[in-house]
Coordinates of C-alpha atoms in Angstrom, one line a residue:
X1 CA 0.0 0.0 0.0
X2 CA 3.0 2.5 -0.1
X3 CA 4.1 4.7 2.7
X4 CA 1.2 5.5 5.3
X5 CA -0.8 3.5 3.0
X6 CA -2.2 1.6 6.3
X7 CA -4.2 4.7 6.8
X8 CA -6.7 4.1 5.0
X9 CA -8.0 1.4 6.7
X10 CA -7.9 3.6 10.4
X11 CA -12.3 3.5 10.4
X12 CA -11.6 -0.4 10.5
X13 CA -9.1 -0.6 13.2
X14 CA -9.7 2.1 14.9
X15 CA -13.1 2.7 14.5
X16 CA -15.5 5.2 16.1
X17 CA -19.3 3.8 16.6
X18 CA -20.3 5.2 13.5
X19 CA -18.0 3.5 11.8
X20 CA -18.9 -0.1 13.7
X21 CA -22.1 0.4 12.5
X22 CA -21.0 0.5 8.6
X23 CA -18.3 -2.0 9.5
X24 CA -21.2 -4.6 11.4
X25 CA -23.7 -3.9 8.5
X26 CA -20.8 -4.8 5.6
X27 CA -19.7 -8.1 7.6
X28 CA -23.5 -8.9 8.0
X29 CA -24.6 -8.7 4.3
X30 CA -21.4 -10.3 2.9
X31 CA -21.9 -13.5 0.8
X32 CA -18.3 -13.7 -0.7
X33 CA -15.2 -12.0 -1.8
X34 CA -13.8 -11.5 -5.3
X35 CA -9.9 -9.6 -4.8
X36 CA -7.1 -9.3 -6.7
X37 CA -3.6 -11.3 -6.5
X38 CA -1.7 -8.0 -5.3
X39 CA -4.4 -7.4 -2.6
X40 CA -4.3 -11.0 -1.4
X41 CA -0.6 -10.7 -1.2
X42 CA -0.7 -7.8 1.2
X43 CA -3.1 -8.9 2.8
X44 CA -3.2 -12.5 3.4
X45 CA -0.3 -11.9 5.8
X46 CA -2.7 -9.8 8.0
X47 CA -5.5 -11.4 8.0
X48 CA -4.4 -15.0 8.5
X49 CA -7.7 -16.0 7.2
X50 CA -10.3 -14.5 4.1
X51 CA -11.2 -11.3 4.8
X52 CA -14.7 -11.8 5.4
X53 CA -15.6 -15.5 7.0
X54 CA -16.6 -16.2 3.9
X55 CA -15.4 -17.6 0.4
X56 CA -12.8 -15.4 -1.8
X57 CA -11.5 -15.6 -4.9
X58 CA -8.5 -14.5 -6.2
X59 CA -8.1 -13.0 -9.9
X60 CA -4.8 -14.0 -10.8
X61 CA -2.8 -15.1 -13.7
X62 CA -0.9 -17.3 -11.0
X63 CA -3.5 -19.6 -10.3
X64 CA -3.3 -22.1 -7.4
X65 CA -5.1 -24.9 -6.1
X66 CA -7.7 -23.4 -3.3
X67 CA -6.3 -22.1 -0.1
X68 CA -8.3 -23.3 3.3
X69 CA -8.9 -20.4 5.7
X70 CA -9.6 -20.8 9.2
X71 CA -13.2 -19.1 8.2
X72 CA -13.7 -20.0 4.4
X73 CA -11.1 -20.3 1.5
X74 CA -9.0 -19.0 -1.1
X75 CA -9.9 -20.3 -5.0
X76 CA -7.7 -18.2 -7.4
X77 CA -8.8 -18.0 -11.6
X78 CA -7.8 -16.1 -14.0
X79 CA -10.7 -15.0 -15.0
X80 CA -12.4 -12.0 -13.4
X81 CA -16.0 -13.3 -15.0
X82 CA -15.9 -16.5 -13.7
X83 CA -14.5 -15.3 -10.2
X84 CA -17.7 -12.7 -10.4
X85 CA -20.2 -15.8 -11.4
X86 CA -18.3 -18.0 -8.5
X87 CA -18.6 -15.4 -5.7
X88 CA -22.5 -14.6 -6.9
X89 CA -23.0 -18.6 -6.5
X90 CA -21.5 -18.4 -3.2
X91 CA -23.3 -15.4 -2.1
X92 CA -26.6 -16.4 -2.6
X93 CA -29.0 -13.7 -1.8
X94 CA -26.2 -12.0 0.0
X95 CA -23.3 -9.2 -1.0
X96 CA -20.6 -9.8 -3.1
X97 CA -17.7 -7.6 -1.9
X98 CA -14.6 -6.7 -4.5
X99 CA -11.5 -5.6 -3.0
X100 CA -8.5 -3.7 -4.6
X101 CA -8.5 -0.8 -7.3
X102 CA -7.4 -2.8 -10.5
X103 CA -10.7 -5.8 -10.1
X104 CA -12.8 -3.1 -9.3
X105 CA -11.8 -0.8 -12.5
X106 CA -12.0 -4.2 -14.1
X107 CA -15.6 -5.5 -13.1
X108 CA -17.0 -1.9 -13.1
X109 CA -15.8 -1.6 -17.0
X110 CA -17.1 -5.7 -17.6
X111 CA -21.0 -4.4 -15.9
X112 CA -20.3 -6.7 -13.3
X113 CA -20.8 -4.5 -10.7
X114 CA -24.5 -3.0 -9.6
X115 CA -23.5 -0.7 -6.6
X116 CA -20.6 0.6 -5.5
X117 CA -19.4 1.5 -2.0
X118 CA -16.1 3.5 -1.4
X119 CA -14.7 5.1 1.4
X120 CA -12.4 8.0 1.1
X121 CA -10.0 8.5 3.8
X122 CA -9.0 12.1 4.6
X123 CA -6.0 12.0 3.4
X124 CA -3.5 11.7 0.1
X125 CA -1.0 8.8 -1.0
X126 CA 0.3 10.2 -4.1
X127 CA 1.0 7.5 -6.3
X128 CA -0.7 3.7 -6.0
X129 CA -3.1 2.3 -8.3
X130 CA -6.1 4.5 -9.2
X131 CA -9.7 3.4 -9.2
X132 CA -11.5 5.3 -12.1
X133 CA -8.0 6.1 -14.2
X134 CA -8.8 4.6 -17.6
X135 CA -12.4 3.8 -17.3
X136 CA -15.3 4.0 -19.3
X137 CA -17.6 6.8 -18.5
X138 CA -20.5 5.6 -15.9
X139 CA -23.5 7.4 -14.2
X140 CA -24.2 6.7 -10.3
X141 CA -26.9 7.1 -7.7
X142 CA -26.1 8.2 -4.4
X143 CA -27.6 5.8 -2.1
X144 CA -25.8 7.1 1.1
X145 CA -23.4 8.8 2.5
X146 CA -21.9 8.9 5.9
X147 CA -18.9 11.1 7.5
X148 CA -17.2 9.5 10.4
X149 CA -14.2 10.6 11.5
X150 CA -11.6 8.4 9.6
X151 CA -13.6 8.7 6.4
X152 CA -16.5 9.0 4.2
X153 CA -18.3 6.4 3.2
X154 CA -20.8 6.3 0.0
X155 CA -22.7 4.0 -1.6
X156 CA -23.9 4.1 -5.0
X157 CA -26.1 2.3 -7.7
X158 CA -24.2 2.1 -10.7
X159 CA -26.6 3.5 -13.6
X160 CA -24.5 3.4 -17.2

């Protein structure tokens, strides 16, 4: 994540109520977890498990044979499609969360993503990889928004 990238994830561990709330309401509606290779890398090593408690899969032209979690596990493809259709198997009539920049640019561009939820941390990086750099132009709905103080989190429906 780059110097003081570990910032950006302050409202999760340190969070204010307000914060909780979003952070209890995410863990409750998540189904499964489509990331990509570079954010399992980080991550993986922090977690020690999936990131939610339940499945995730990886999109990654170094596939693996599926990785058992202590909560769920790991399947990695190479396809971001099939790791979309996987997750929404998974998920059932629940969430389907995608985590890091590049899958997200990726699924948004594909119309594999209906809404979108970001939080945007009060502060700059200056370099890392960019969410909307490159993309086709979308509309959005604002859904909600909500200020806490370690960042803002909104929630759109994604209306090309």
């Amino acid at each position: 994540m780059g110097a003081g990238g570990e910032r950006l994830h302050d409202w999760i561990f340190d969070p204010s109520p307000a914060d909780r709330e979003i952070i209890s309401e995410t863990f409750a509606t998540a189904g499964a977890v489509v990331l990509g290779r570079r954010t399992f890398d980080v991550g993986f090593g922090q977690w020690n498990d999936t990131p939610y408690p339940v499945p995730s899969f990886v999109v990654t032209h170094r596939t693996r044979d599926d990785l058992p979690a202590k909560s769920a596990s790991f399947a990695f493809t190479a396809d971001l499609a099939e790791a979309v259709r996987r997750a929404r198997e998974a998920a059932g009539d629940r969430h389907v969360i995608i985590m890091g920049a590049d899958v997200t640019r990726q699924a948004l561009e594909a119309g594999l993503v209906d809404e979108l939820r970001l939080q945007i941390a009060p502060f700059t990086l200056g370099s890392g990889t960019r969410l909307f750099t490159g993309t086709v132009p979308h509309g959005f709905e604002c859904l909600d928004a909500r200020v806490t103080p370690h960042a803002t989190h909104l929630r759109y429906r994604v209306v090309s």
